Coordinates of C-alpha atoms in Angstrom, one line a residue:
Chain J
X1 CA -119.2 -15.5 -40.7
X2 CA -119.2 -15.9 -36.8
X3 CA -120.2 -11.9 -36.0
X4 CA -123.7 -10.0 -36.7
X5 CA -121.8 -8.1 -39.2
X6 CA -124.0 -7.6 -42.8
X7 CA -123.0 -10.4 -44.7
X8 CA -121.1 -10.2 -48.9
X9 CA -123.6 -12.3 -50.7
X10 CA -127.2 -13.8 -50.1
X11 CA -126.6 -17.6 -50.0
X12 CA -123.9 -17.0 -47.2
X13 CA -126.5 -15.6 -45.4
X14 CA -128.5 -18.1 -46.4
X15 CA -126.6 -20.7 -44.6
X16 CA -125.4 -18.4 -41.7
X17 CA -129.4 -18.2 -40.2
X18 CA -129.3 -21.9 -41.0
X19 CA -126.5 -22.4 -38.7
X20 CA -127.8 -19.6 -36.2
X21 CA -130.9 -21.6 -35.9
X22 CA -130.0 -24.6 -35.8
X23 CA -128.1 -23.4 -32.3
X24 CA -130.5 -22.2 -30.4
X25 CA -132.9 -25.0 -31.5
X26 CA -130.2 -27.8 -30.2
X27 CA -131.2 -25.4 -26.9
X28 CA -127.2 -25.7 -26.4
X29 CA -126.5 -21.9 -26.5
X30 CA -126.6 -20.7 -22.8
X31 CA -127.9 -16.7 -22.6
X32 CA -125.5 -14.4 -23.7
X33 CA -125.1 -16.1 -26.8
X34 CA -128.3 -16.9 -27.6
X35 CA -129.0 -13.8 -27.7
X36 CA -126.0 -12.6 -29.5
X37 CA -127.2 -15.6 -31.9
X38 CA -130.8 -13.9 -32.2
X39 CA -129.5 -10.3 -33.1
X40 CA -126.5 -11.5 -35.6
X41 CA -130.2 -13.7 -37.1
X42 CA -132.6 -10.8 -37.2
X43 CA -129.9 -8.4 -39.1
X44 CA -129.2 -11.0 -42.3
X45 CA -132.8 -11.6 -42.4
X46 CA -133.1 -8.3 -42.5
X47 CA -130.4 -8.4 -45.3
X48 CA -131.8 -11.4 -46.8
X49 CA -134.9 -9.1 -47.2
X50 CA -133.4 -5.7 -48.3
X51 CA -132.2 -8.8 -51.1
X52 CA -135.3 -10.0 -51.6
X53 CA -136.8 -6.4 -51.6
X54 CA -134.4 -5.5 -54.6
X55 CA -135.8 -8.7 -57.1
X56 CA -139.1 -7.9 -56.5
X57 CA -140.0 -4.6 -56.9
X58 CA -140.7 -4.6 -60.6
X59 CA -138.8 -5.8 -63.7
X60 CA -136.5 -2.9 -65.5
X61 CA -135.2 -4.4 -68.5
X62 CA -132.2 -2.2 -70.0
X63 CA -130.5 -2.9 -73.3
X64 CA -126.6 -2.9 -73.3
X65 CA -126.4 -1.2 -76.6
X66 CA -127.8 2.1 -75.5
X67 CA -125.7 1.5 -71.8
X68 CA -122.5 1.2 -74.6
X69 CA -123.4 4.4 -76.3
X70 CA -124.9 6.3 -73.1
X71 CA -121.2 4.9 -72.2
X72 CA -119.3 5.9 -75.1
X73 CA -121.3 9.4 -75.3
X74 CA -120.4 9.9 -71.6
X75 CA -116.2 9.2 -72.3
X76 CA -116.6 11.5 -75.5
X77 CA -117.8 14.0 -73.6
X78 CA -114.9 13.6 -70.7
X79 CA -112.2 13.6 -73.3
X80 CA -114.1 17.0 -75.6
X81 CA -114.1 19.2 -72.2
Chain Q
X1 CA -82.2 7.4 -105.7
X2 CA -78.7 7.8 -106.5
X3 CA -77.2 4.5 -107.7
X4 CA -73.7 3.0 -105.7
X5 CA -71.2 3.7 -108.2
X6 CA -69.8 0.5 -107.9
X7 CA -72.0 -2.5 -107.3
X8 CA -69.9 -5.9 -106.1
X9 CA -70.0 -8.8 -107.8
X10 CA -72.8 -11.8 -105.9
X11 CA -70.7 -13.6 -103.5
X12 CA -70.2 -17.0 -104.2
X13 CA -73.5 -19.4 -104.0
X14 CA -73.7 -23.0 -102.5
X15 CA -76.9 -23.6 -103.4
X16 CA -77.3 -25.5 -106.9
X17 CA -78.0 -24.1 -110.2
X18 CA -79.1 -21.5 -111.2
X19 CA -82.1 -23.3 -113.3
X20 CA -84.4 -21.6 -116.3
X21 CA -87.1 -20.3 -114.2
X22 CA -89.7 -22.4 -116.9
X23 CA -88.3 -25.4 -116.2
X24 CA -88.4 -25.0 -112.5
X25 CA -92.1 -24.8 -113.1
X26 CA -93.3 -27.1 -114.7
X27 CA -90.8 -30.3 -112.0
X28 CA -92.8 -27.7 -109.1
X29 CA -96.2 -28.4 -111.0
X30 CA -95.4 -32.2 -111.1
X31 CA -94.1 -32.7 -107.6
X32 CA -97.2 -30.7 -106.8
X33 CA -99.9 -33.3 -108.3
X34 CA -98.1 -35.5 -106.1
X35 CA -99.6 -34.4 -103.1
X36 CA -102.9 -36.6 -102.0
X37 CA -105.9 -36.2 -103.6
X38 CA -108.3 -35.2 -100.3
X39 CA -111.4 -33.8 -98.9
X40 CA -111.2 -30.5 -97.8
X41 CA -114.2 -28.4 -95.9
X42 CA -114.4 -24.5 -95.4
X43 CA -116.8 -21.2 -97.0
X44 CA -116.7 -20.1 -100.1
X45 CA -115.1 -16.8 -100.6
X46 CA -115.1 -14.5 -103.5
X47 CA -116.3 -16.5 -106.5
X48 CA -115.5 -15.6 -110.0
X49 CA -115.9 -17.2 -112.8
X50 CA -114.2 -17.0 -116.6
X51 CA -115.3 -18.8 -119.2
X52 CA -113.5 -21.6 -118.9
X53 CA -112.4 -21.9 -115.1
X54 CA -114.8 -20.4 -112.2
X55 CA -112.6 -19.8 -109.1
X56 CA -113.0 -18.8 -105.3
X57 CA -111.1 -19.4 -102.1
X58 CA -111.8 -21.9 -99.1
X59 CA -111.4 -20.3 -96.1
X60 CA -112.2 -21.5 -92.3
X61 CA -110.8 -19.1 -89.0
X62 CA -106.8 -21.1 -89.4
X63 CA -106.1 -20.7 -92.9
X64 CA -107.4 -20.3 -96.3
X65 CA -106.7 -22.0 -100.2
X66 CA -107.3 -21.3 -104.1
X67 CA -109.9 -22.8 -105.3
X68 CA -110.6 -23.9 -108.7
X69 CA -113.0 -25.4 -110.8
X70 CA -113.8 -26.4 -114.7
X71 CA -116.8 -24.8 -115.3
X72 CA -118.5 -27.1 -117.2
X73 CA -118.3 -29.4 -114.5
X74 CA -119.6 -26.6 -111.8
X75 CA -122.8 -25.9 -113.9
X76 CA -123.4 -29.8 -114.0
X77 CA -123.7 -29.7 -110.3
X78 CA -127.1 -27.6 -110.0
X79 CA -125.1 -25.6 -107.2
X80 CA -126.0 -21.9 -106.0
X81 CA -123.0 -20.2 -104.4
X82 CA -122.5 -18.0 -101.6
X83 CA -119.7 -15.9 -99.9
X84 CA -120.5 -17.7 -96.2
X85 CA -121.6 -21.2 -97.4
X86 CA -120.0 -24.3 -95.9
X87 CA -119.0 -26.7 -98.7
X88 CA -116.9 -30.5 -99.2
X89 CA -114.2 -29.9 -102.1
X90 CA -112.2 -33.2 -103.3
X91 CA -109.3 -32.7 -105.5
X92 CA -105.7 -31.5 -105.5
X93 CA -103.1 -29.3 -105.8
X94 CA -102.3 -28.3 -108.7
X95 CA -99.8 -25.3 -110.1
X96 CA -99.8 -23.1 -113.3
X97 CA -96.8 -22.2 -114.6
X98 CA -97.4 -19.4 -116.2
X99 CA -94.8 -17.8 -119.2
X100 CA -93.5 -15.2 -120.1
X101 CA -96.1 -13.1 -121.3
X102 CA -98.6 -14.5 -118.4
X103 CA -98.7 -14.9 -113.9
X104 CA -98.2 -18.4 -112.5
X105 CA -100.5 -19.5 -110.1
X106 CA -101.7 -22.3 -108.3
X107 CA -104.4 -23.4 -107.3
X108 CA -106.3 -26.0 -105.3
X109 CA -108.3 -27.9 -108.4
X110 CA -112.3 -29.1 -108.1
X111 CA -113.1 -31.8 -109.4
X112 CA -115.8 -33.3 -106.6
X113 CA -118.3 -29.8 -104.5
X114 CA -121.1 -30.4 -102.4
X115 CA -122.6 -28.3 -99.2
X116 CA -121.1 -29.2 -95.8
X117 CA -124.2 -31.7 -94.3
X118 CA -124.2 -32.7 -90.7
X119 CA -121.5 -35.5 -90.2
X120 CA -118.9 -33.0 -92.0
X121 CA -119.8 -30.3 -89.6
X122 CA -120.0 -32.9 -86.3
X123 CA -116.2 -34.4 -87.4
X124 CA -114.7 -30.7 -87.2
X125 CA -117.3 -30.2 -83.7
X126 CA -115.8 -33.0 -82.4
X127 CA -112.1 -32.2 -83.3
X128 CA -112.0 -28.9 -82.0
X129 CA -113.7 -29.9 -79.0
X130 CA -110.9 -32.2 -78.4
X131 CA -108.4 -29.2 -78.6
X132 CA -110.6 -27.3 -76.3
X133 CA -111.1 -29.8 -73.5
X134 CA -107.4 -30.4 -74.3
X135 CA -106.9 -26.7 -73.3
X136 CA -107.8 -27.3 -70.4
X137 CA -111.5 -24.6 -71.2
X138 CA -114.7 -26.9 -70.1
X139 CA -113.0 -26.5 -66.8
X140 CA -112.7 -22.3 -65.3
X141 CA -116.9 -20.9 -66.0
X142 CA -117.7 -24.9 -64.0
X143 CA -115.3 -23.6 -60.7
X144 CA -116.8 -19.6 -60.4
X145 CA -120.1 -19.6 -57.9
X146 CA -122.7 -18.7 -59.4
X147 CA -124.8 -17.2 -57.1
X148 CA -128.0 -17.5 -55.9
X149 CA -130.3 -14.4 -56.1
X150 CA -128.7 -12.2 -58.5
X151 CA -130.0 -8.5 -58.6
X152 CA -128.5 -8.3 -62.7
X153 CA -128.6 -10.4 -65.3
X154 CA -127.3 -10.0 -69.2
X155 CA -128.5 -12.0 -71.8
X156 CA -127.7 -13.0 -74.8
X157 CA -129.8 -13.3 -77.5
X158 CA -132.1 -13.1 -80.5
X159 CA -134.0 -9.7 -80.7
X160 CA -136.8 -11.6 -82.3
X161 CA -136.1 -15.2 -81.3
X162 CA -139.1 -16.8 -79.1
X163 CA -135.5 -17.6 -76.4
X164 CA -136.6 -13.8 -75.3
X165 CA -140.2 -14.8 -74.6
X166 CA -138.8 -17.5 -72.8
X167 CA -135.9 -16.3 -70.5
X168 CA -138.6 -14.2 -69.1
X169 CA -140.8 -16.8 -68.7
X170 CA -138.6 -18.9 -66.5
X171 CA -137.4 -16.1 -64.3
X172 CA -141.2 -14.6 -63.7
X173 CA -141.4 -18.5 -62.7
X174 CA -139.0 -18.2 -59.9
X175 CA -140.8 -14.9 -58.8
X176 CA -137.4 -12.6 -59.6
X177 CA -138.5 -9.2 -60.5
X178 CA -134.7 -7.7 -60.5
X179 CA -132.7 -5.9 -63.2
X180 CA -132.4 -7.1 -67.1
X181 CA -129.0 -6.3 -69.5
X182 CA -130.7 -7.6 -72.8
X183 CA -127.3 -8.3 -75.9
X184 CA -129.9 -8.8 -78.7
X185 CA -127.7 -10.6 -80.9
X186 CA -127.3 -11.9 -84.4
X187 CA -127.9 -16.1 -83.8
X188 CA -127.5 -17.6 -87.0
X189 CA -124.8 -16.0 -89.6
X190 CA -121.8 -15.8 -89.9
X191 CA -121.6 -12.6 -87.9
X192 CA -123.5 -14.0 -84.9
X193 CA -120.4 -15.7 -83.0
X194 CA -118.1 -12.0 -83.3
X195 CA -121.1 -10.5 -81.8
X196 CA -122.0 -12.6 -79.7
X197 CA -118.4 -12.8 -78.2
X198 CA -118.0 -8.6 -78.0
X199 CA -121.6 -8.6 -76.1
X200 CA -120.4 -10.9 -73.7
X201 CA -117.5 -9.1 -73.2
X202 CA -119.5 -6.2 -72.8
X203 CA -122.0 -7.4 -70.3
X204 CA -118.6 -9.0 -68.6
X205 CA -117.4 -5.2 -68.5
X206 CA -120.1 -3.8 -66.1
X207 CA -119.8 -4.6 -62.5
X208 CA -123.3 -5.4 -61.3
X209 CA -123.9 -8.1 -63.7
X210 CA -123.6 -11.6 -61.9
X211 CA -124.5 -13.9 -64.7
X212 CA -125.1 -14.2 -67.5
X213 CA -128.3 -15.8 -69.5
X214 CA -126.7 -16.9 -73.5
X215 CA -130.3 -18.2 -75.2
X216 CA -131.1 -19.7 -78.6
X217 CA -134.3 -21.3 -80.0
X218 CA -133.3 -25.3 -82.1
X219 CA -132.2 -25.2 -85.9
X220 CA -130.5 -27.1 -87.9
X221 CA -126.5 -27.5 -86.7
X222 CA -125.3 -25.6 -89.6
X223 CA -128.4 -22.7 -88.4
X224 CA -126.3 -22.9 -84.2
X225 CA -122.7 -23.3 -85.4
X226 CA -122.3 -19.5 -85.0
X227 CA -122.3 -20.7 -81.0
X228 CA -119.4 -23.4 -82.2
X229 CA -117.2 -20.7 -83.4
X230 CA -113.0 -21.1 -81.8
X231 CA -113.0 -17.8 -80.9
X232 CA -116.7 -17.4 -79.1
X233 CA -115.8 -20.3 -76.7
X234 CA -112.4 -19.7 -75.7
X235 CA -114.0 -16.0 -74.8
X236 CA -116.9 -17.7 -73.0
X237 CA -114.1 -20.0 -71.2
X238 CA -112.5 -16.8 -69.6
X239 CA -115.0 -14.5 -68.6
X240 CA -115.5 -13.2 -65.0
X241 CA -118.4 -14.3 -64.7
X242 CA -121.0 -18.1 -64.8
X243 CA -122.2 -18.1 -68.6
X244 CA -125.5 -20.5 -68.4
X245 CA -126.1 -21.9 -72.1
X246 CA -129.2 -22.4 -74.0
X247 CA -128.6 -23.3 -77.5
X248 CA -131.3 -25.4 -79.5
X249 CA -132.2 -28.4 -77.9
X250 CA -130.5 -31.4 -75.4
X251 CA -130.2 -33.3 -78.9
X252 CA -127.8 -30.6 -80.5
X253 CA -124.9 -30.1 -78.3
X254 CA -122.9 -27.1 -78.9
X255 CA -119.0 -25.9 -78.0
X256 CA -120.7 -23.2 -75.8
X257 CA -122.6 -25.5 -73.9
X258 CA -119.1 -27.0 -72.9
X259 CA -117.4 -24.5 -71.8
X260 CA -120.4 -23.0 -70.3
X261 CA -120.7 -23.2 -66.5
X262 CA -124.2 -24.7 -66.9
X263 CA -126.0 -25.7 -70.3
X264 CA -129.7 -25.7 -70.3
X265 CA -131.7 -27.4 -72.3
X266 CA -134.0 -24.4 -72.7
X267 CA -133.9 -20.9 -72.4
X268 CA -137.0 -21.5 -69.5
X269 CA -134.2 -23.3 -67.6
X270 CA -131.7 -21.1 -68.3
X271 CA -133.0 -18.9 -66.4
X272 CA -134.7 -21.0 -63.7
X273 CA -130.4 -21.4 -63.2
X274 CA -129.9 -17.9 -63.3
X275 CA -132.1 -17.2 -60.5
X276 CA -131.9 -20.8 -58.6
X277 CA -133.9 -19.9 -55.7
X278 CA -138.1 -19.3 -55.7
X279 CA -137.8 -15.9 -54.7
X280 CA -141.5 -16.7 -53.1
X281 CA -140.9 -19.7 -51.5
X282 CA -137.6 -17.4 -49.7
X283 CA -139.5 -14.6 -48.7
X284 CA -142.3 -16.8 -46.5
X285 CA -138.9 -19.4 -45.9
X286 CA -137.2 -16.2 -44.6
X287 CA -140.3 -15.2 -42.7
X288 CA -140.4 -18.2 -40.5
X289 CA -136.9 -18.1 -39.7
X290 CA -137.7 -14.5 -38.5
X291 CA -140.6 -16.4 -36.4
X292 CA -138.3 -18.7 -35.3
X293 CA -135.5 -16.4 -33.9
X294 CA -138.7 -14.4 -32.5
X295 CA -139.4 -17.6 -30.8
X296 CA -135.6 -18.5 -29.5
X297 CA -135.2 -14.8 -28.2
X298 CA -138.6 -14.9 -26.0
X299 CA -138.1 -18.0 -25.0
X300 CA -134.2 -17.5 -24.0
X301 CA -135.9 -14.6 -21.3
X302 CA -139.2 -16.4 -20.9
X303 CA -138.1 -19.3 -19.6
X304 CA -134.7 -18.6 -17.7
X305 CA -137.7 -16.1 -15.6
X306 CA -139.8 -19.5 -15.6
X307 CA -136.7 -22.0 -14.0
X308 CA -135.3 -19.4 -11.5
X309 CA -138.9 -18.5 -10.4
X310 CA -138.5 -22.8 -10.3
X311 CA -136.1 -22.7 -8.0
X312 CA -136.5 -19.5 -5.9
X313 CA -139.8 -21.9 -4.6
X314 CA -137.8 -25.5 -4.6
X315 CA -136.7 -25.5 -0.8
X316 CA -139.7 -23.9 -0.2
X317 CA -141.6 -27.2 -1.7
X318 CA -138.7 -29.4 -0.6
X319 CA -139.6 -28.5 3.4
X320 CA -143.0 -28.8 2.7
X321 CA -143.1 -31.6 1.2
X322 CA -140.4 -32.9 4.0
X323 CA -142.9 -32.5 6.4
X324 CA -145.5 -34.7 4.5
X325 CA -143.5 -37.1 4.4
X326 CA -142.6 -37.4 7.9
X327 CA -146.1 -36.9 8.8
X328 CA -147.2 -39.6 6.7
X329 CA -144.4 -41.6 8.4
X330 CA -145.7 -40.4 11.8
X331 CA -149.6 -42.1 11.0
X332 CA -148.4 -45.3 9.8
X333 CA -145.9 -45.9 13.0
X334 CA -149.0 -44.7 14.8
X335 CA -151.5 -47.1 13.2
X336 CA -148.5 -49.4 12.7
X337 CA -147.8 -49.3 17.1
X338 CA -152.0 -49.6 17.4
X339 CA -152.0 -53.1 15.0
X340 CA -149.6 -54.0 17.2
X341 CA -151.0 -54.1 20.8
X342 CA -153.9 -54.7 19.0
X343 CA -152.5 -57.7 17.4
X344 CA -150.0 -58.2 20.2
X345 CA -153.4 -58.6 22.7
X346 CA -155.1 -61.1 21.5
X347 CA -152.2 -63.8 20.9
X348 CA -151.4 -63.4 24.4
X349 CA -155.5 -64.0 24.3
X350 CA -155.3 -66.6 22.2
X351 CA -152.1 -67.9 24.1
X352 CA -153.8 -67.6 27.4
X353 CA -156.3 -69.6 26.5
X354 CA -153.7 -72.8 24.8
X355 CA -151.4 -72.4 28.0
X356 CA -155.1 -72.8 30.3
X357 CA -156.1 -75.2 28.1
X358 CA -152.9 -77.3 28.6
X359 CA -152.5 -76.9 32.5
X360 CA -156.2 -77.9 32.3
X361 CA -154.8 -80.1 30.7
X362 CA -152.0 -81.0 33.4
X363 CA -153.2 -80.8 36.1
X364 CA -156.1 -83.5 35.1
X365 CA -153.7 -86.2 34.2
X366 CA -151.9 -85.0 37.2
X367 CA -154.9 -85.7 39.3
X368 CA -154.9 -89.2 38.1
X369 CA -151.7 -90.0 38.6
X370 CA -152.3 -89.1 42.2
X371 CA -155.3 -91.0 41.7
X372 CA -154.0 -94.3 40.4
X373 CA -150.2 -93.8 42.8
X374 CA -152.4 -93.4 45.8
X375 CA -154.9 -96.6 45.4
X376 CA -151.3 -98.6 44.8
X377 CA -150.5 -97.0 48.1
X378 CA -153.6 -98.0 49.5
X379 CA -153.3 -101.3 48.4
X380 CA -150.1 -101.7 49.2
X381 CA -151.2 -99.7 53.1
X382 CA -153.8 -102.5 52.7
X383 CA -151.2 -105.1 51.5
X384 CA -149.8 -103.8 54.6
X385 CA -153.1 -103.5 57.3
X386 CA -152.6 -105.3 60.2
X387 CA -156.5 -105.2 60.5
X388 CA -156.7 -108.0 56.9
X389 CA -154.2 -109.5 59.1
X390 CA -156.5 -110.1 61.4
X391 CA -159.7 -111.1 60.1
X392 CA -157.6 -113.6 58.7
X393 CA -157.6 -114.7 61.7
X394 CA -154.7 -114.0 63.9
X395 CA -154.7 -111.4 66.2
X396 CA -152.8 -108.0 67.6
X397 CA -151.4 -108.2 71.8
X398 CA -151.3 -105.3 72.7
X399 CA -149.9 -103.7 76.6
X400 CA -152.1 -101.6 78.5
X401 CA -150.4 -98.5 76.7
X402 CA -151.6 -99.9 73.4
X403 CA -147.2 -101.0 72.1
X404 CA -147.8 -104.3 70.5
X405 CA -146.0 -107.4 73.1
X406 CA -144.3 -109.2 70.2
X407 CA -142.2 -111.6 72.9
X408 CA -144.1 -113.9 75.0
X409 CA -141.4 -112.7 78.1
X410 CA -142.8 -108.9 77.4
X411 CA -146.2 -110.5 77.8
X412 CA -145.3 -112.4 80.9
X413 CA -143.7 -109.3 82.1
X414 CA -147.2 -107.8 81.5
X415 CA -149.3 -109.8 82.8
X416 CA -152.5 -107.6 82.1
X417 CA -152.7 -107.3 77.7
X418 CA -155.2 -106.8 75.4
X419 CA -155.8 -109.2 72.7
X420 CA -157.0 -107.4 69.3
X421 CA -159.2 -108.6 66.6
X422 CA -160.0 -108.6 63.7
X423 CA -163.7 -107.0 65.0
X424 CA -162.1 -106.4 68.4
X425 CA -160.5 -105.8 71.7
X426 CA -160.7 -107.5 75.0
X427 CA -158.8 -108.0 77.5
X428 CA -156.8 -111.0 78.9
X429 CA -154.4 -111.7 81.9
X430 CA -151.3 -113.7 81.5
X431 CA -150.7 -116.4 83.9

């Protein structure tokens, strides 16, 4: 990943954040690159925080049987219509 | 149905015969009885008994065989068989040729029968394991990418088992509280394997399910045999989502453990493998990463501003530094000059004194030398002093003018002379 677009997965985002921080810590990035990396890093941190929030709001337990039954019911109603 | 008007004569055949069927059936019986006597393992189905014999079918996933046993032999065993029970039978092929009034039948004549033990199951298991491995079914699941932080996890387990609580405990330990889709299935009986396979397929069909756990507590190998079902294992191997298995304890290894992406010893570990990161620690790491980014962001501006300020002040500082250096050099130069004058003066005084001493020394020695010379000259003069000669008794004749008269002729010519003695001069007349 080389742009500030949202990462497709949490692990890719975490890996990219680590790369960005390593690059910034090296002190080799110029001003323009530093600002671009900081912006990209902040976007990724925000994305990861969103992912962590999604699995931190409280356990949601579903039953496969219910889901399958609901799905079959929906399909049945659609075919009846 | 209309019959053909003309029945064609059967075609001539190259095959031997025709023989009497009874004779052929008897021969068939003899041939079948020549088959080696063996042991077979399978599940009992359709058990029924007559007065003389007990009948049942021995089945497995790939085929079946009709079996029969003498009732007296069966009763001696003292076993109670039921459908689905796994047994090992020993015996050989037999054929009842039938008769004009009874139907023929093939049977595997059982002379020994026992409930299948773990050893029998292990042999079966190993054979199936080799087959699945040869078909390359151990690899596909292991090649699947496992998400670090799945939002939705599917779990296939028994509804009333302890595995359910263990999975929840494992997820709680990870600080994970996302969406769980439970697929409760039988995990032990004959129906377990197809139900588990169906549940897995249904879960994999849900796009939001990112990983599936298959969990069951411990039990005997026979209890866990549903998880060694070939069809189930083939289903797992080809699923699009990674499957994490935890079936039995670590001493038991079922075939689903081999084909799954990851095999864990307990349902708690399986839950932890499904969520490889500790969410609480991940939040802390993320916070730290955010702080570091802020530090870099601030530093990028502030430090550069400081650098620019430093650079801007550099020329003035440079000049001031050089001025200070010049002043210092000037001070040193003056001090050095003063020192040089003072030292020179001091050295000149020393030299002058030394010179004076040298002159004095020179003067003294010259004076002495001159005195000596004078003395020598004086002595030399004294040696030539006529007075001294006069003192020894000689006399000097001078004319009136005082010039010495050195001959008698001159004395005569002068007539009047003066004769000088050492103590006085007297006038004399030459005659």
